[in-house]
Short mmCIF file of C-alpha atoms in Angstrom, two decimals:
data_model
loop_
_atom_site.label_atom_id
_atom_site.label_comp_id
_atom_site.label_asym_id
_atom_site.label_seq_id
_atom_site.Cartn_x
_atom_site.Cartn_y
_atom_site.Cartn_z
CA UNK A 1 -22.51 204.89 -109.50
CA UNK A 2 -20.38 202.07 -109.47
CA UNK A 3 -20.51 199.22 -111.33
CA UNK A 4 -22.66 195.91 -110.21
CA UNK A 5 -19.93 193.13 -110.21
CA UNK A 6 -22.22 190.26 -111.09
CA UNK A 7 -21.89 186.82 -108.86
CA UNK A 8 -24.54 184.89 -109.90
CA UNK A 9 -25.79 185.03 -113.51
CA UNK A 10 -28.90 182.94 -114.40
CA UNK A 11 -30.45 182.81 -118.03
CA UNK A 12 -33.22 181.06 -119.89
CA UNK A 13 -33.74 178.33 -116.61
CA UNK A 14 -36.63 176.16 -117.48
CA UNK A 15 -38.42 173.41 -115.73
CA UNK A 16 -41.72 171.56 -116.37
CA UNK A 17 -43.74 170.06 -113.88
CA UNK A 18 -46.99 168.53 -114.26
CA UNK A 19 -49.02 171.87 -114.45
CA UNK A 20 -45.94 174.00 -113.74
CA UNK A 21 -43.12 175.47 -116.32
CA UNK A 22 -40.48 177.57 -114.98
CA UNK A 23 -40.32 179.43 -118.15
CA UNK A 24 -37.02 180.72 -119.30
CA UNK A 25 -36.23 182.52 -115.90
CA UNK A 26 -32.91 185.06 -116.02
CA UNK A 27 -31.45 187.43 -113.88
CA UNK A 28 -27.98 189.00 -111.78
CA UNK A 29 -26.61 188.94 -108.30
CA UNK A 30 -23.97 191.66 -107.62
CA UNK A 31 -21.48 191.33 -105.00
CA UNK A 32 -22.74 193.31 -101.27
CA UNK A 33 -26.50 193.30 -103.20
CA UNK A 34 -29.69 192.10 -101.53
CA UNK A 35 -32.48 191.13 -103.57
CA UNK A 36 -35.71 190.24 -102.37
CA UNK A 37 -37.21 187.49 -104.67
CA UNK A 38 -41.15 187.99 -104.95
CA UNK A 39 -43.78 186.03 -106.07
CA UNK A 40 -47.27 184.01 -104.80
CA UNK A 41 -46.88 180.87 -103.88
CA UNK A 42 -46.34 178.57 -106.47
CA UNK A 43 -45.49 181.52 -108.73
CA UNK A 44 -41.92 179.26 -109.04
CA UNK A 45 -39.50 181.03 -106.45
CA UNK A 46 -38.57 177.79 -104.87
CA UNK A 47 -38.13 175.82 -108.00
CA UNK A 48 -36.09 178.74 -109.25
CA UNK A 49 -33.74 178.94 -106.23
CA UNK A 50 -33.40 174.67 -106.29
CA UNK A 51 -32.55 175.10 -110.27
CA UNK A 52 -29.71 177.77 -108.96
CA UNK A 53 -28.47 175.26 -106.61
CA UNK A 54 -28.97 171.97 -108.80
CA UNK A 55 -30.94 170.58 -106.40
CA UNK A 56 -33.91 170.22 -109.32
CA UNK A 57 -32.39 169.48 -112.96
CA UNK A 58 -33.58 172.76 -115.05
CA UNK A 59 -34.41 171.14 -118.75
CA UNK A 60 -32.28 174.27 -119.86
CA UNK A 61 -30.78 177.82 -119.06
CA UNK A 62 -26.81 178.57 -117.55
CA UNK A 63 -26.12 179.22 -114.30
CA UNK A 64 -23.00 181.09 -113.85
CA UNK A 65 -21.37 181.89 -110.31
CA UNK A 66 -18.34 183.93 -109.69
CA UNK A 67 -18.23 184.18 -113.78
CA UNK A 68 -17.73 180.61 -113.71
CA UNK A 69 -20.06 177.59 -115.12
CA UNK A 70 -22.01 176.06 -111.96
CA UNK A 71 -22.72 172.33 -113.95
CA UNK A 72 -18.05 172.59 -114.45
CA UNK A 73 -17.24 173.73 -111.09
CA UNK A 74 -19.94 173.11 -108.47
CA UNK A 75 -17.35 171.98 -106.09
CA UNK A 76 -15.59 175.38 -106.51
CA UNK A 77 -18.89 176.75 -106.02
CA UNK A 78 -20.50 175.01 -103.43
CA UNK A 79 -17.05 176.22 -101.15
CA UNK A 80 -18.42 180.03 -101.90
CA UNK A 81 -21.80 180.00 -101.52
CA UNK A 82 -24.75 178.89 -98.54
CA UNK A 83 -28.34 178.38 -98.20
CA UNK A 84 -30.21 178.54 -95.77
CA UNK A 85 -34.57 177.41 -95.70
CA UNK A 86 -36.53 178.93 -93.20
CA UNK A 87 -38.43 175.34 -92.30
CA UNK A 88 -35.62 173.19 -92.61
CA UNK A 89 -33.63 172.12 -89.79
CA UNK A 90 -30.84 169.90 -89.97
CA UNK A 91 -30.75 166.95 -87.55
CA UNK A 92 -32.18 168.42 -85.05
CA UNK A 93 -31.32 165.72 -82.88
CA UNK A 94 -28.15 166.53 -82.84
CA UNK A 95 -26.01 169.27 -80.76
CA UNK A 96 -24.82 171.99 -82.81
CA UNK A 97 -21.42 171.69 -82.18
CA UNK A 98 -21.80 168.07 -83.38
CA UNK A 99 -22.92 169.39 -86.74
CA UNK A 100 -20.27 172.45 -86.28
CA UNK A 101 -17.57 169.41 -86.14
CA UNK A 102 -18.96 167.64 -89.17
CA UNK A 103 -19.95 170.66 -91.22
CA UNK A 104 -16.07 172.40 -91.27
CA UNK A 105 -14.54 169.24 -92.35
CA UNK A 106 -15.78 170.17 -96.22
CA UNK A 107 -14.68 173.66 -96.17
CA UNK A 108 -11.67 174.85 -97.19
CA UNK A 109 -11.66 177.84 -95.82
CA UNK A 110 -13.73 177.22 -92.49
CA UNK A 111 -13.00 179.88 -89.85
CA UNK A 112 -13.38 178.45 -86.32
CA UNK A 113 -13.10 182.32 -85.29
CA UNK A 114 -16.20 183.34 -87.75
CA UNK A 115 -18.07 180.47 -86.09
CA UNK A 116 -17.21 181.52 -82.79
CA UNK A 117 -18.26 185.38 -83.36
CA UNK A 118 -21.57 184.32 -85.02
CA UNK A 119 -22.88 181.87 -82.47
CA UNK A 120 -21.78 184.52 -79.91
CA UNK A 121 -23.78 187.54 -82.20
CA UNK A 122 -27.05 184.95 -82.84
CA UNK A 123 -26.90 184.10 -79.77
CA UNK A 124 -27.13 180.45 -80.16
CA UNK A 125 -25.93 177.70 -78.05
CA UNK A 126 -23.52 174.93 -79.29
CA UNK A 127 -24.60 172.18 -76.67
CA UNK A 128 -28.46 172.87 -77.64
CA UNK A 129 -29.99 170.68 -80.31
CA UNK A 130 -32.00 172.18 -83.47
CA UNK A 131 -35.01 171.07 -82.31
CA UNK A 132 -34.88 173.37 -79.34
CA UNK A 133 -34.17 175.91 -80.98
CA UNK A 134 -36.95 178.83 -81.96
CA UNK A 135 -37.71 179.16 -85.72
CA UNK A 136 -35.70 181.88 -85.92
CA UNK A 137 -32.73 180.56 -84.39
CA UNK A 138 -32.86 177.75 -86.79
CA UNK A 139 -32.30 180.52 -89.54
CA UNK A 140 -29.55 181.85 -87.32
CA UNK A 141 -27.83 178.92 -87.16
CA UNK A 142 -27.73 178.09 -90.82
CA UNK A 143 -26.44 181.18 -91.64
CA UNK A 144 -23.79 180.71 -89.14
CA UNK A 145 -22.99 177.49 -90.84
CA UNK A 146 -22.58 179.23 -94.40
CA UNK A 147 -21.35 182.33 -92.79
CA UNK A 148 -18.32 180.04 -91.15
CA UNK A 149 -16.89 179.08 -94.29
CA UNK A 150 -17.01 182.42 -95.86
CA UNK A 151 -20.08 182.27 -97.76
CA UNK A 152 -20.11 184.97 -100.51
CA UNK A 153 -23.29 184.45 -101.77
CA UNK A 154 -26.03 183.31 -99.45
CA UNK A 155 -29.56 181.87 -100.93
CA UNK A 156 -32.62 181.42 -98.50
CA UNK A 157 -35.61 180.34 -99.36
CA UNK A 158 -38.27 182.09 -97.23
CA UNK A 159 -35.90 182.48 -94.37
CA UNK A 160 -38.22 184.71 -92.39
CA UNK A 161 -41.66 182.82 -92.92
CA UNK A 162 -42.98 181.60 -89.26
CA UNK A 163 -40.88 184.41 -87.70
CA UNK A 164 -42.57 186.75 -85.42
CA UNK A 165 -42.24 190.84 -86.10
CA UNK A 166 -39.41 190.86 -83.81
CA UNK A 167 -37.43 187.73 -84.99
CA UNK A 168 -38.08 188.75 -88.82
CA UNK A 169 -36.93 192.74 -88.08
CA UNK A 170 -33.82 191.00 -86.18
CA UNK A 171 -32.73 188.94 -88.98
CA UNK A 172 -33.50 191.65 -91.72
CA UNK A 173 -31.08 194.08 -89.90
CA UNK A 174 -28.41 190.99 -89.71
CA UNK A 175 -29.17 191.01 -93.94
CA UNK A 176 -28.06 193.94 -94.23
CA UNK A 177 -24.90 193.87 -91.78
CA UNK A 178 -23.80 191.20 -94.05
CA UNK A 179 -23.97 192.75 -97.61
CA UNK A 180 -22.13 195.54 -95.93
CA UNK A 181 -19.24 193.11 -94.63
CA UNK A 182 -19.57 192.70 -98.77
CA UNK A 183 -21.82 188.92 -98.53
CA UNK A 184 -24.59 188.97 -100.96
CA UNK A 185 -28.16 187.97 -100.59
CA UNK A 186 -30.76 186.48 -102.97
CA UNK A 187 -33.70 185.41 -100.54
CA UNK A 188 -37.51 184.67 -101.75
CA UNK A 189 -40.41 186.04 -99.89
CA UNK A 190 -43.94 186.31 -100.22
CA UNK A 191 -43.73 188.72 -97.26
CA UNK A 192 -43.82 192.28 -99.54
CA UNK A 193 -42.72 194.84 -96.06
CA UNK A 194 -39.84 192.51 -96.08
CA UNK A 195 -38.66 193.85 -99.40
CA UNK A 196 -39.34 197.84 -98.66
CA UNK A 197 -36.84 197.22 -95.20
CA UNK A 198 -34.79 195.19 -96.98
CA UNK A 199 -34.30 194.55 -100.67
CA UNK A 200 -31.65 196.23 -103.02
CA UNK A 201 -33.44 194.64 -105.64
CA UNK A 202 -36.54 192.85 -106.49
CA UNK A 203 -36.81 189.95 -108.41
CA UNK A 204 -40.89 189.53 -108.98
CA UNK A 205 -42.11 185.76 -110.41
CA UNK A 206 -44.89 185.06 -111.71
CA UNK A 207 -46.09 181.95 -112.76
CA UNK A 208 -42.98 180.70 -113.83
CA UNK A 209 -41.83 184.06 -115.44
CA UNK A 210 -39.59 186.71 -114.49
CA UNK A 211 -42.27 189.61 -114.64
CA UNK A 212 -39.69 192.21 -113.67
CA UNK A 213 -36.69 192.60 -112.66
CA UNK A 214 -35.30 196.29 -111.06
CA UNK A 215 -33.58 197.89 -108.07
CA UNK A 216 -35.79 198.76 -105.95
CA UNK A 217 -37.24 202.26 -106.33
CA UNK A 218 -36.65 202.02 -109.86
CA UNK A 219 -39.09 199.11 -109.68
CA UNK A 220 -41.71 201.43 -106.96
CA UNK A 221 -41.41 204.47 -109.93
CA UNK A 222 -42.32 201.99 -112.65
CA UNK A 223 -45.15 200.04 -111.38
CA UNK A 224 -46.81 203.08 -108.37
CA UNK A 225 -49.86 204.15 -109.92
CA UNK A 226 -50.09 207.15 -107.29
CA UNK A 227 -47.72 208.64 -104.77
CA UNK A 228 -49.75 207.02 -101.75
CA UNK A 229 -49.26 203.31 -103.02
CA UNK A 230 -47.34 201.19 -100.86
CA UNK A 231 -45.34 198.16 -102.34
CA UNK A 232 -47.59 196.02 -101.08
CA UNK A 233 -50.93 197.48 -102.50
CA UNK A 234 -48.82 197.88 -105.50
CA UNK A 235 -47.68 194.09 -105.78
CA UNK A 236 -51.42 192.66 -104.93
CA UNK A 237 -52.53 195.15 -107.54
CA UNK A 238 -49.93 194.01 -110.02
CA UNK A 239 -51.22 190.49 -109.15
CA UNK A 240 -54.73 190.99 -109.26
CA UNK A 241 -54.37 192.95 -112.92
CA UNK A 242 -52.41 189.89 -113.97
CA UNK A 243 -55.34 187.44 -113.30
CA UNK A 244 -57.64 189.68 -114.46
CA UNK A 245 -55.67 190.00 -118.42
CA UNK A 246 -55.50 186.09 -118.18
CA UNK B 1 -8.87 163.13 -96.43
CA UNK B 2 -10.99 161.60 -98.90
CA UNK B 3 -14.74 163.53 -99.88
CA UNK B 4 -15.74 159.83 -99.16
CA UNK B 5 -14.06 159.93 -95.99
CA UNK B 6 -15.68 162.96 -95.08
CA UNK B 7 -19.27 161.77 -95.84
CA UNK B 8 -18.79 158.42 -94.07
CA UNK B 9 -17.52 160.63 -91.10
CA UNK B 10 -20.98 162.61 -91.22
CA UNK B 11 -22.91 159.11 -91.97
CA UNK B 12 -21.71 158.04 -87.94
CA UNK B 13 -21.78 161.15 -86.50
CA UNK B 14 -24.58 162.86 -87.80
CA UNK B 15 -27.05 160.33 -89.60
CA UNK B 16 -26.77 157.16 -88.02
CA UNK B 17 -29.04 155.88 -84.72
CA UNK B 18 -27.84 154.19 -81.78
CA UNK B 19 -30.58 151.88 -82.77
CA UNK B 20 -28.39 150.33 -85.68
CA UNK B 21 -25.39 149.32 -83.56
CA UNK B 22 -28.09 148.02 -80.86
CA UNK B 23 -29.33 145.76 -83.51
CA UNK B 24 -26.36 144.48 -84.74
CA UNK B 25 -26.92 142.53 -81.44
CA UNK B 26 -28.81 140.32 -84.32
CA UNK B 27 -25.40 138.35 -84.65
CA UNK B 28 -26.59 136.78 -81.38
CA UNK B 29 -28.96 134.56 -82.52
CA UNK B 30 -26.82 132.03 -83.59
CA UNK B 31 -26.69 131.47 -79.99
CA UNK B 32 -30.54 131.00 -79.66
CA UNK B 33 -31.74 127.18 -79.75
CA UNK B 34 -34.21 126.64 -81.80
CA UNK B 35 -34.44 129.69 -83.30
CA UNK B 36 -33.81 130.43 -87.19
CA UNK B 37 -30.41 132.62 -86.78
CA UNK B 38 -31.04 133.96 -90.31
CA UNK B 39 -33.26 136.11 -88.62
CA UNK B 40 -30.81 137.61 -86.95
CA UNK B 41 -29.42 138.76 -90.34
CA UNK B 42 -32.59 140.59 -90.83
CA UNK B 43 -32.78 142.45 -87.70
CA UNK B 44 -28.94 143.75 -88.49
CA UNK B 45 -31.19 145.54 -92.07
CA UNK B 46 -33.71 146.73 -89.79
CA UNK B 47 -31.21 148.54 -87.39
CA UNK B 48 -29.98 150.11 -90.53
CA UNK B 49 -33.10 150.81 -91.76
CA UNK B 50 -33.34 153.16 -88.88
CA UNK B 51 -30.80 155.27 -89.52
CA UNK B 52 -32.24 155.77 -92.84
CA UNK B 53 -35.46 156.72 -91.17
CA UNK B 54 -33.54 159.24 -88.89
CA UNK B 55 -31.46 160.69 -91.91
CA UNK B 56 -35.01 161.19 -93.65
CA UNK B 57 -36.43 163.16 -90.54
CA UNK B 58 -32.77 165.24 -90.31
CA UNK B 59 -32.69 166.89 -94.01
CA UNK B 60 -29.61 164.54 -94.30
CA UNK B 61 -30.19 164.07 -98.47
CA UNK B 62 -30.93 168.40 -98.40
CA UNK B 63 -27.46 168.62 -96.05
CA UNK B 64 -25.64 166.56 -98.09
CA UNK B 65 -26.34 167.80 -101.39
CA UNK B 66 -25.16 171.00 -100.30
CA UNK B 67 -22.17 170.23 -99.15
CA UNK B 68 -19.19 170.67 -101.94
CA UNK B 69 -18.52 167.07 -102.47
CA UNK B 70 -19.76 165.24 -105.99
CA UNK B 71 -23.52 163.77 -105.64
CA UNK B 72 -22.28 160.45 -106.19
CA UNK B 73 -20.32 160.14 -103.24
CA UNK B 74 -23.25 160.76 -101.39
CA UNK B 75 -24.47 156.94 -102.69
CA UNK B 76 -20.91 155.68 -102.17
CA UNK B 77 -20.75 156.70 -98.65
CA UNK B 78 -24.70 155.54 -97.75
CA UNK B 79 -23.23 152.50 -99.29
CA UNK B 80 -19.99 152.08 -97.55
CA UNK B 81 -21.91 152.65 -94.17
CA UNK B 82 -24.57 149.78 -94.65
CA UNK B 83 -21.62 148.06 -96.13
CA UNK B 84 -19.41 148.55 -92.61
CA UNK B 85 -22.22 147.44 -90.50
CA UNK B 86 -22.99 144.26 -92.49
CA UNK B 87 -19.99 143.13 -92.18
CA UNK B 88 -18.99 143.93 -88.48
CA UNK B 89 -22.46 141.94 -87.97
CA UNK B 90 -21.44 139.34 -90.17
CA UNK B 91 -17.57 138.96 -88.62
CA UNK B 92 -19.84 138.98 -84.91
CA UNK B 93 -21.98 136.12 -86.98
CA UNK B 94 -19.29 133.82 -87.61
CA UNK B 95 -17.23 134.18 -84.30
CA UNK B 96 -20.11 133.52 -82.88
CA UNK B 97 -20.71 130.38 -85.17
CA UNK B 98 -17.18 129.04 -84.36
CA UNK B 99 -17.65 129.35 -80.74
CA UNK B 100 -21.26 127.53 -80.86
CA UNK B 101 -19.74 125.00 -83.48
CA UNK B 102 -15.94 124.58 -81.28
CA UNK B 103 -17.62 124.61 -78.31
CA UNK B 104 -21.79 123.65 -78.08
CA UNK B 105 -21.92 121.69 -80.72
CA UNK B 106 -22.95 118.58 -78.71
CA UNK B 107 -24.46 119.99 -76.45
CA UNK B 108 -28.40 120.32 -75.70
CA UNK B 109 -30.30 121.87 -76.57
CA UNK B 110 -27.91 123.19 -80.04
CA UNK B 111 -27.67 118.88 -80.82
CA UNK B 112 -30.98 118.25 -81.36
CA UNK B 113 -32.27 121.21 -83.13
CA UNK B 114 -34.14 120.88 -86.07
CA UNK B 115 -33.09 124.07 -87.76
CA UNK B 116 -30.02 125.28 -89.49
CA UNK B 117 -27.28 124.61 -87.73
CA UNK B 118 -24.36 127.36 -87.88
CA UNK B 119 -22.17 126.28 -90.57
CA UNK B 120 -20.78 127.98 -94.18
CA UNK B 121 -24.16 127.36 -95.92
CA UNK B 122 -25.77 129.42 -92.99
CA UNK B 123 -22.77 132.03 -93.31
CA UNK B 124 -23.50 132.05 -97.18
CA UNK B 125 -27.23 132.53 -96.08
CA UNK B 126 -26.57 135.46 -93.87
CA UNK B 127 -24.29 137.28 -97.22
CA UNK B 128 -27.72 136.60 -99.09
CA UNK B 129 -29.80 138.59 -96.50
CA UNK B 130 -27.69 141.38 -97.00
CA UNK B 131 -27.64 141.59 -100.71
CA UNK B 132 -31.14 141.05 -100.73
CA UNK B 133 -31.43 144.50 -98.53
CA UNK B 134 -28.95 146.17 -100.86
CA UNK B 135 -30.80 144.99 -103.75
CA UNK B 136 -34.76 145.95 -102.36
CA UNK B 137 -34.22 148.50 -100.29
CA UNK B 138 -31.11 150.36 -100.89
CA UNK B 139 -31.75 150.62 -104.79
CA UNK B 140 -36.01 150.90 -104.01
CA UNK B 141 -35.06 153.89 -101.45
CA UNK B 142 -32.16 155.64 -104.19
CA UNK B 143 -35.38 156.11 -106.30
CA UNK B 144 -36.59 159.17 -104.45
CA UNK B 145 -34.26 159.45 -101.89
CA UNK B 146 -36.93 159.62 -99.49
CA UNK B 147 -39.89 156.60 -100.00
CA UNK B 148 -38.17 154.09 -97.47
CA UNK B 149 -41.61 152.14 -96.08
CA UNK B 150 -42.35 150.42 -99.21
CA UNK B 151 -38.88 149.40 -100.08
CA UNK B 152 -38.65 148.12 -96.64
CA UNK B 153 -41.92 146.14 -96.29
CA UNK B 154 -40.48 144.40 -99.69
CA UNK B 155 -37.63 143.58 -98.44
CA UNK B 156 -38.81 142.22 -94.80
CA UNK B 157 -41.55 140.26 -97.03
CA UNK B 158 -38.80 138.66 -99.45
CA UNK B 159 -36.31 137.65 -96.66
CA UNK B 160 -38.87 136.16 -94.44
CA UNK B 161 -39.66 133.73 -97.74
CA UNK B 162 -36.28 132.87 -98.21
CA UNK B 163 -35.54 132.19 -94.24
CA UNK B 164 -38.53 130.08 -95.00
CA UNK B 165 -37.17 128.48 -98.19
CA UNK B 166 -33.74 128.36 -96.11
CA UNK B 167 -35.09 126.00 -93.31
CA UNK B 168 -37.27 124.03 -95.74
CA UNK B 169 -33.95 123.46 -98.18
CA UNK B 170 -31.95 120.76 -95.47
CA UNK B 171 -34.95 118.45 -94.87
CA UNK B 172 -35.30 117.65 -99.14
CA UNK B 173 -33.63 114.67 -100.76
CA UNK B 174 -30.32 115.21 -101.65
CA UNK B 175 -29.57 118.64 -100.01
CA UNK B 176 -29.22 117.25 -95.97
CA UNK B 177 -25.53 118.35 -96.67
CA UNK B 178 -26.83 122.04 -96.00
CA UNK B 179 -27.31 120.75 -92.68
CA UNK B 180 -25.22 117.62 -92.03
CA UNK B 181 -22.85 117.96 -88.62
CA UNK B 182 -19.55 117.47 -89.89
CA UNK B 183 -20.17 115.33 -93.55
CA UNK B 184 -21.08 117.47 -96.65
CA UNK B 185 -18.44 120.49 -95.65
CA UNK B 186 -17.30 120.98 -99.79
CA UNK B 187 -21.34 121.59 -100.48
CA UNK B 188 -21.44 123.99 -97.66
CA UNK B 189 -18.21 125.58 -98.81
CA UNK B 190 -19.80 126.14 -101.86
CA UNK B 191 -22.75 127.42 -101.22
CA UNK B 192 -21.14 130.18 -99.12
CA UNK B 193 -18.29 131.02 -102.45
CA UNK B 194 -21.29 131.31 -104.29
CA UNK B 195 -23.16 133.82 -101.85
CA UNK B 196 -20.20 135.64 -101.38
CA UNK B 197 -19.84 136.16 -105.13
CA UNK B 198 -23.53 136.79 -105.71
CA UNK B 199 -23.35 139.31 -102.45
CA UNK B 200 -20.21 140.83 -103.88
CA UNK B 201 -22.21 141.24 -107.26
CA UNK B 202 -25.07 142.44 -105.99
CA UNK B 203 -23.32 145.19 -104.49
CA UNK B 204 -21.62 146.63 -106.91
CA UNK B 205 -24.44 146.24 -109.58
CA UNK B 206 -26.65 148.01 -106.73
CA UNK B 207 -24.42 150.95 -106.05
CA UNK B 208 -23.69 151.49 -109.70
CA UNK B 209 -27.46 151.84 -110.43
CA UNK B 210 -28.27 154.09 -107.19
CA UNK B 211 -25.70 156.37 -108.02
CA UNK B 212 -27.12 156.26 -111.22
CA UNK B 213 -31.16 157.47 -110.04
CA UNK B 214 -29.47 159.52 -107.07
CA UNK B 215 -28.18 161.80 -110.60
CA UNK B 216 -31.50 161.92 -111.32
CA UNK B 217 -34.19 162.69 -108.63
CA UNK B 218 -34.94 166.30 -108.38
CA UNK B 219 -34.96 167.24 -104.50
#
């Protein structure tokens, strides 16, 4: 097997809110990996994934990308990487190619021709307006925006919550189209089939604690209870056993 | 060009309403008789206001802060687009006065008006309308980078007081200068320097202390 060549290192990330602490949170992104990032809601995958980014302040823990400090070289960074939320639409006023235009001026290494090919691929038209666009377009286009400038690491943050069967199956096969053209993928769910179609890994939270941490089947082997348990049954068990001990 | 550059770019294009040119159209009350043209000055602060309230709606802050540019040019640039529209409305302000001054000045019904006439102490006024919106509601709005009603209502509450104070200042013993067709013009001249310094001031000390929250707020 080859070796994981780690992209995004996090250790020891903390963060208190009132009745919340993000409690010393670690783990790896490899290059081409998808990991599905599990946890209830409000079991901290959103704080986590805004600590990553810097868009929260963590009281402490490293964040390393591309083996380099984030806090030193978020510039550097912010040229590799992408995110993408599943509610969040930006201006959605305004027609796509006007945010195309303003959006590549940051990039270095923008690539009208990727833009062109993913708009094309999703489907999505430049003189439409965010707003019009289905939930699941609004994903699209987001990742077209981080896929444009050559996005090596993309986060989401729930990107297929409010998608129907067909929309969330679509963009799941699109996940893993893209960690084969070597992109990888750290996206939370609370959606558990999404992470036995499409999760190299799984990263499970709970409240505020990295409760495990394994490729996938490893992570099935370690926590099935009999052949005939499903992820799911085995997460809400998992869940329910963890309420139970507190 | 400039990460500034680049920001301001996406301030026109992508954040900013229509609405805040429209009401730069505020520069055109000097032209209404008997009408306090300090108003004006407000409405120019509520136009931008607007485009705060459409950058809130449009993820801009989310956007911006994930965009490979330092956070604190994300203040500069909010700054330097208020900044650009103030002063277009304030260079349409004082044409504007000129021509009323140069060319209406005796005319009715500009001559007999009791209110402030356009003049440098207005033009000083108009400076001190603006600071006071970079003061209340830029810094009150860089607190979460999202509350913008409250800072507003402040503000719109603070400058209607001073218009207030503004009109009331000409009519008291000793200060008809502020007011005076042609006599008192050294007064007048210095009560704009001294606007224009405290407007100057006020922005820098303003910006300095946004970019200083903006650090802080978690998103």
């Amino acid at each position: 097997m080859s070796e994981r060549e780690i992209i995004l290192e996090v250790s020891g990330l903390t963060k208190e809110y009132p009745g919340f602490l993000l409690d010393g949170v670690g783990f790896t992104v490899a290059r081409g990996e998808i990991v599905g990032f599990i946890g209830r809601n409000g079991a901290g995958k959103s704080t986590t994934l805004k600590s990553i980014l810097h868009l929260v302040h963590p009281a402490s823990g490293t964040i390393r990308y591309f083996g380099m400090d984030f806090a030193e070289n978020e510039r550097a960074v912010r040229q590799r990487i992408g995110f993408a939320a599943g509610a969040v639409d930006f201006y959605k006023r305004r027609r796509i190619r006007e945010i195309r235009d303003v959006a590549k001026i940051f990039y270095d290494d923008w690539e009208e021709e990727a833009w062109t090919r993913c708009i094309r691929e999703f489907e999505l038209d430049e003189n439409k307006r965010p707003a019009e666009l289905s939930e699941g377009m609004k994903v699209k286009l987001n990742l077209a925006l981080a896929l444009s400038h050559r996005a090596e690491l993309l986060i989401l943050d729930e990107p297929t919550s409010g998608l129907d069967p067909f929309s969330r199956a679509e963009l799941l096969d699109l996940f893993r189209e893209l960690a084969g053209r070597g992109a990888a993928i750290l996206y939370s769910t609370h959606v558990i089939s999404d992470l036995e179609k499409c999760a190299d890994r799984i990263l499970y939270i709970r409240r505020g604690r990295i409760a495990d941490e394994a490729d996938r089947e490893t992570f099935k082997e370690k926590h099935r209870k009999d052949e005939n348990e499903s992820l799911e049954d085995m997460m809400v068990r998992m869940e329910k056993e963890g309420k139970e001990r507190e | 060009m400039s990460d500034l550059g680049k920001l301001l770019r996406k301030e026109f294009r992508l954040a900013a309403t229509p609405l805040t040119y429209f009401f730069m159209a505020g520069s055109l009350f000097v032209l209404i008789p008997n009408y306090p043209a300090l108003v004006g000055a407000f409405f120019v602060c509520l136009g931008v206001f607007y485009s705060f309230q459409t950058a809130r709606e449009s993820n801009d802050v989310l956007f911006t802060a994930l965009l490979p540019v330092p956070k604190r040019d994300f203040v500069r640039a909010k700054f330097a687009f208020v900044t650009v529209i103030q002063l277009l409305a304030f260079a349409a302000f004082a044409l504007l006065s000129i021509l009323r001054t140069a060319l209406l000045s005796h005319a009715e019904p500009y001559a007999s008006g009791a209110l402030m006439r356009p003049n440098l102490a207005l033009l000083g006024y108009v400076l001190l309308v603006y600071a006071l919106f970079d003061a209340v509601f830029l810094l009150g709005f860089f607190r979460t980078a999202y509350a913008i009603g409250k800072p507003f209502l402040l503000y719109a509450i603070l400058t209607f007081v001073f218009v207030a104070v503004t009109e009331v200042l000409h009519h008291l013993p000793g200060l008809g200068f502020l007011n005076a067709p042609g006599e008192g013009l050294p007064g007048r001249a210095a009560v704009f320097g001294v606007s224009l310094l405290v407007y100057l001031a006020v922005l820098f000390l303003t910006w300095k202390k946004s970019e200083e929250r903006f650090e802080k707020i978690d998103l």
